[in-house]
Amino acid sequence: MRIVFAASECVPYSKTGGLADVVGALPPALAFLGHKVTVYVPRYRMTRIENPETAIASITVPFDDRYRFCSVLDGHVQNGVQFYFVDYPPYFDREALYGTPLGDYHDNAERFALFCRAVLEATKILGAPEIFHCHDWQTALIPILLKTLYDEDPAFAQTRCVFTIHNLGYQGLFPPEVLPLLMLPWDLFSMDKLEFYGKVNFLKGAIDAADYLTTVSRKYAQEIQTTEYGFGLEGVLRARTANLVGILNGVDYTEWNPATDKMIAANYSADDISGKAVCKRDLLKEFGLAPDTQLPVLGIVSRFAGQKGFDLIQYVADRMATEDLIVIALGTGDREYEDLFRRLAKQYPQKFAVKIEFNNRLAHKIEAGADLFLMPSKYEPAGLNQLYSLKYGTVPIVRATGGLDDTIEHYDPATGKGTGFKFREYSGEALLTTIQSALLAYRDTQKWRRLMHNGMEQGYSWSVAAREYVKVYERAKQGRLTPIVPV
Ligand code: ADP
């Protein structure tokens, strides 16, 4: 099958979160199954391309004030996948991908509309696919355009669109005036299309227009159809339930494997775990803490956002400081939570350490050097860090939601079964009690070893997920009008 991925980030060229990991790993897994896969991403300031060549010198993108002209760079074939970069420096040669700590860039609608139009036009020259696989609101205009302005384009007569929701919390909401600015028809501004409480909602439009929808875990696919997790789109999603399926993200074990990881102080595996103690000392040193402690280390690598359960951590942080544990956190995000961790590190310098930065090397060091990993998310579409933690023998403490619920089995000391610690109620007390039971279990060294092993033996390979996606592509090719039994 000829498949084109369009996404706003992709490892190793750009990353703010799990989307980049998925777009970096799923295409090679599909290529390995014999499919012809092409990936389009914007060229940001952070994007490093080896020997870029111009694939298309100029693509005209109409806006109502004036035309914009972008180009497409050939990033060559990597791991069996062809990469192209949409280059338009006024929009993408910026400090960050979507905005600064002060807020989103004011012209995000224009930026990603230009990207979507450029991808459609570029594929008409470089090869129209059987399947467009689009991701999150930034590429939502592709299914919308295919069903509207481009619906009579012969280049796309056989093309179907699969749309993956990586996080329903980000919908691409803009004032109605963006429609004429982007030269989109006004009749899209209706309740059954893009209109959402007086605004334009790109994600809503894609949910309606895509031939098939996926999200990144089975549980999240169910949750987003409920009022609690649906962010107001639960009704729209329920209307598409026959064409909505959850496929759990895999892990790129060429990058996240303690046996081969080059970023950590010592390699180790389930058979010989001795290197993990070296990694722990190295981590403690890296964060300016005494390296020879007997206390368990609880790691956090996260966007500092409400979604990730930081309000719960905030609520119990001072009580956590009285427990026998050390907390090491890495992340950036909301000012409130950055300040919280700065305060904790100052007030309890032997118990809390933090680095406010985005640093992949440190993320690896935390996965390897910590004993426990904390993800108390309010909602979590898939979650990758808990999967990395399992592989690194770092026992996850998670809230039972979305992908966290699908992937972590609560540990039962009586049977020795399970892979981590899980709580359901979204409260600080539930979080603290769960941390305390993990600390209690940690004292039994032998049982703890078994618990680590249980996790290290788990495998979430992309080849399994890729096969599931191929089934979805096949179904999408049959067209959305056929009633489809969810896979
Ligand atoms: P989300 O996409 O919602 O942020 P995921 O758990 O799906 O959450 O993916 C987060 C990804 O981003 C992981 O690969 C994680 O290691 C990485 N990450 C998050 N924050 C940082 C950081 N401060 N430094 C390095 N990597 C980070």
Tab-separated table of N, CA and C and ligand atoms in Angstrom, residues 9 11 15-22 136 166-167 170 216 249 255-256 300-304 307-308 329-333 355-364 367 373 375 377 379-388 404, ligand 1:
chain	number	residue	atom	x	y	z
A	9	GLU	N	5.135	16.645	14.155
A	9	GLU	CA	6.455	16.362	14.731
A	9	GLU	C	6.841	14.916	14.509
A	11	VAL	N	10.342	12.207	15.486
A	11	VAL	CA	11.723	11.894	15.901
A	11	VAL	C	12.492	11.395	14.691
A	15	LYS	N	10.449	17.294	18.200
A	15	LYS	CA	9.697	16.563	19.228
A	15	LYS	C	9.269	17.482	20.359
A	16	THR	N	7.989	17.370	20.748
A	16	THR	CA	7.574	17.926	22.040
A	16	THR	C	6.965	16.839	22.908
A	17	GLY	N	6.565	15.717	22.298
A	17	GLY	CA	5.919	14.671	23.103
A	17	GLY	C	5.817	13.364	22.347
A	18	GLY	N	4.912	12.504	22.849
A	18	GLY	CA	4.806	11.146	22.334
A	18	GLY	C	4.459	11.048	20.847
A	19	LEU	N	3.742	12.052	20.318
A	19	LEU	CA	3.408	12.052	18.889
A	19	LEU	C	4.661	11.865	18.038
A	20	ALA	N	5.729	12.562	18.416
A	20	ALA	CA	6.982	12.479	17.656
A	20	ALA	C	7.555	11.062	17.669
A	21	ASP	N	7.433	10.401	18.812
A	21	ASP	CA	7.933	9.021	18.905
A	21	ASP	C	7.135	8.104	17.977
A	22	VAL	N	5.822	8.303	17.957
A	22	VAL	CA	4.964	7.462	17.126
A	22	VAL	C	5.286	7.675	15.644
A	136	ASP	N	-3.554	14.324	14.868
A	136	ASP	CA	-3.877	15.475	15.710
A	136	ASP	C	-4.305	16.714	14.905
A	166	HIS	N	-4.146	11.653	19.091
A	166	HIS	CA	-3.140	11.350	20.117
A	166	HIS	C	-3.486	12.013	21.436
A	167	ASN	N	-4.277	13.076	21.369
A	167	ASN	CA	-4.669	13.761	22.601
A	167	ASN	C	-5.862	14.657	22.296
A	170	TYR	N	-6.216	18.743	22.842
A	170	TYR	CA	-5.724	19.793	21.938
A	170	TYR	C	-6.527	19.711	20.647
A	216	VAL	N	-4.885	6.009	20.553
A	216	VAL	CA	-3.643	5.296	20.828
A	216	VAL	C	-3.680	4.276	21.963
A	249	ASN	N	0.134	2.271	21.282
A	249	ASN	CA	1.467	2.604	20.760
A	249	ASN	C	2.476	1.518	21.121
A	255	GLU	N	15.814	2.387	20.554
A	255	GLU	CA	16.202	3.568	21.332
A	255	GLU	C	16.055	3.346	22.830
A	256	TRP	N	15.026	2.585	23.222
A	256	TRP	CA	14.722	2.449	24.653
A	256	TRP	C	14.955	1.009	25.101
A	300	ILE	N	10.385	11.222	37.490
A	300	ILE	CA	9.301	11.865	36.723
A	300	ILE	C	9.928	12.465	35.468
A	301	VAL	N	9.403	12.104	34.301
A	301	VAL	CA	9.788	12.771	33.047
A	301	VAL	C	8.475	13.136	32.372
A	302	SER	N	8.216	14.420	32.244
A	302	SER	CA	6.860	14.758	31.806
A	302	SER	C	6.747	16.194	31.349
A	303	ARG	N	5.737	16.447	30.525
A	303	ARG	CA	5.287	17.813	30.363
A	303	ARG	C	4.670	18.200	31.699
A	304	PHE	N	5.005	19.373	32.217
A	304	PHE	CA	4.413	19.815	33.483
A	304	PHE	C	3.052	20.446	33.159
A	307	GLN	N	-2.885	17.871	32.771
A	307	GLN	CA	-3.235	16.530	32.274
A	307	GLN	C	-2.431	15.437	32.960
A	308	LYS	N	-1.212	15.753	33.336
A	308	LYS	CA	-0.295	14.735	33.851
A	308	LYS	C	-0.426	14.518	35.354
A	329	ALA	N	12.914	14.855	39.129
A	329	ALA	CA	11.950	15.230	38.078
A	329	ALA	C	12.645	15.980	36.946
A	330	LEU	N	12.155	15.702	35.734
A	330	LEU	CA	12.637	16.385	34.528
A	330	LEU	C	11.411	16.814	33.740
A	331	GLY	N	11.353	18.082	33.380
A	331	GLY	CA	10.212	18.493	32.569
A	331	GLY	C	10.138	19.990	32.396
A	332	THR	N	9.244	20.383	31.525
A	332	THR	CA	8.965	21.800	31.317
A	332	THR	C	7.463	21.939	31.133
A	333	GLY	N	6.968	23.137	31.302
A	333	GLY	CA	5.540	23.320	31.058
A	333	GLY	C	4.977	24.462	31.861
A	355	LYS	N	15.226	19.281	37.114
A	355	LYS	CA	15.817	20.053	36.021
A	355	LYS	C	14.673	20.459	35.102
A	356	ILE	N	14.539	21.779	34.921
A	356	ILE	CA	13.464	22.306	34.087
A	356	ILE	C	14.027	22.432	32.672
A	357	GLU	N	13.973	21.373	31.937
A	357	GLU	CA	14.466	21.413	30.557
A	357	GLU	C	13.927	20.210	29.782
A	358	PHE	N	14.073	20.260	28.478
A	358	PHE	CA	13.738	19.109	27.634
A	358	PHE	C	15.058	18.484	27.230
A	359	ASN	N	15.323	17.275	27.741
A	359	ASN	CA	16.646	16.702	27.554
A	359	ASN	C	16.532	15.177	27.443
A	360	ASN	N	16.668	14.687	26.233
A	360	ASN	CA	16.457	13.259	25.970
A	360	ASN	C	17.465	12.382	26.724
A	361	ARG	N	18.696	12.856	26.817
A	361	ARG	CA	19.736	12.086	27.507
A	361	ARG	C	19.349	11.903	28.986
A	362	LEU	N	18.882	12.977	29.616
A	362	LEU	CA	18.477	12.870	31.019
A	362	LEU	C	17.232	11.999	31.172
A	363	ALA	N	16.360	12.042	30.173
A	363	ALA	CA	15.167	11.175	30.228
A	363	ALA	C	15.607	9.714	30.271
A	364	HIS	N	16.595	9.367	29.468
A	364	HIS	CA	17.111	7.992	29.473
A	364	HIS	C	17.751	7.661	30.824
A	367	GLU	N	15.045	6.972	33.389
A	367	GLU	CA	14.433	5.647	33.198
A	367	GLU	C	15.351	4.550	33.735
A	373	PHE	N	8.690	4.976	38.843
A	373	PHE	CA	8.396	6.050	37.887
A	373	PHE	C	6.955	6.496	38.107
A	375	MET	N	3.442	8.430	37.137
A	375	MET	CA	2.550	9.009	36.116
A	375	MET	C	1.109	9.021	36.637
A	377	SER	N	-1.549	10.547	35.829
A	377	SER	CA	-2.276	11.376	34.863
A	377	SER	C	-3.781	11.450	35.098
A	379	TYR	N	-5.748	12.171	32.518
A	379	TYR	CA	-6.068	11.287	31.394
A	379	TYR	C	-4.774	11.015	30.645
A	380	GLU	N	-4.690	9.879	29.993
A	380	GLU	CA	-3.440	9.517	29.304
A	380	GLU	C	-3.775	8.669	28.084
A	381	PRO	N	-3.788	9.283	26.898
A	381	PRO	CA	-4.181	8.532	25.694
A	381	PRO	C	-3.429	7.206	25.558
A	382	ALA	N	-2.109	7.236	25.616
A	382	ALA	CA	-1.333	5.983	25.565
A	382	ALA	C	-0.308	6.000	26.688
A	383	GLY	N	0.535	7.023	26.662
A	383	GLY	CA	1.641	7.081	27.613
A	383	GLY	C	2.765	6.221	27.085
A	384	LEU	N	3.935	6.786	27.008
A	384	LEU	CA	5.089	6.007	26.561
A	384	LEU	C	6.043	5.745	27.713
A	385	ASN	N	6.137	6.718	28.605
A	385	ASN	CA	7.157	6.574	29.656
A	385	ASN	C	6.940	5.369	30.553
A	386	GLN	N	5.670	5.006	30.784
A	386	GLN	CA	5.464	3.815	31.626
A	386	GLN	C	5.943	2.560	30.901
A	387	LEU	N	5.878	2.580	29.560
A	387	LEU	CA	6.354	1.418	28.789
A	387	LEU	C	7.883	1.370	28.809
A	388	TYR	N	8.516	2.547	28.680
A	388	TYR	CA	9.978	2.595	28.796
A	388	TYR	C	10.374	2.105	30.194
A	404	LEU	N	-2.436	3.920	30.364
A	404	LEU	CA	-1.816	3.478	31.624
A	404	LEU	C	-2.588	2.289	32.179
B	1	ADP	P1	2.835	13.263	25.943
B	1	ADP	O1	2.957	12.998	24.484
B	1	ADP	O2	1.432	13.490	26.415
B	1	ADP	O3	3.745	14.362	26.423
B	1	ADP	P2	3.902	10.568	26.314
B	1	ADP	O4	4.188	9.786	27.560
B	1	ADP	O5	3.069	9.910	25.268
B	1	ADP	O6	3.305	11.960	26.755
B	1	ADP	O7	5.290	10.935	25.617
B	1	ADP	C1	6.183	11.824	26.174
B	1	ADP	C2	7.504	11.683	25.447
B	1	ADP	O8	8.243	12.893	25.601
B	1	ADP	C3	8.374	10.584	26.006
B	1	ADP	O9	9.202	10.072	24.997
B	1	ADP	C4	9.204	11.335	27.063
B	1	ADP	O10	10.413	10.705	27.355
B	1	ADP	C5	9.418	12.653	26.377
B	1	ADP	N1	9.604	13.789	27.284
B	1	ADP	C6	8.667	14.492	27.946
B	1	ADP	N2	9.228	15.499	28.645
B	1	ADP	C7	10.555	15.426	28.421
B	1	ADP	C8	11.688	16.199	28.867
B	1	ADP	N3	11.559	17.235	29.681
B	1	ADP	N4	12.911	15.840	28.409
B	1	ADP	C9	13.055	14.784	27.572
B	1	ADP	N5	12.034	14.018	27.121
B	1	ADP	C10	10.808	14.333	27.547
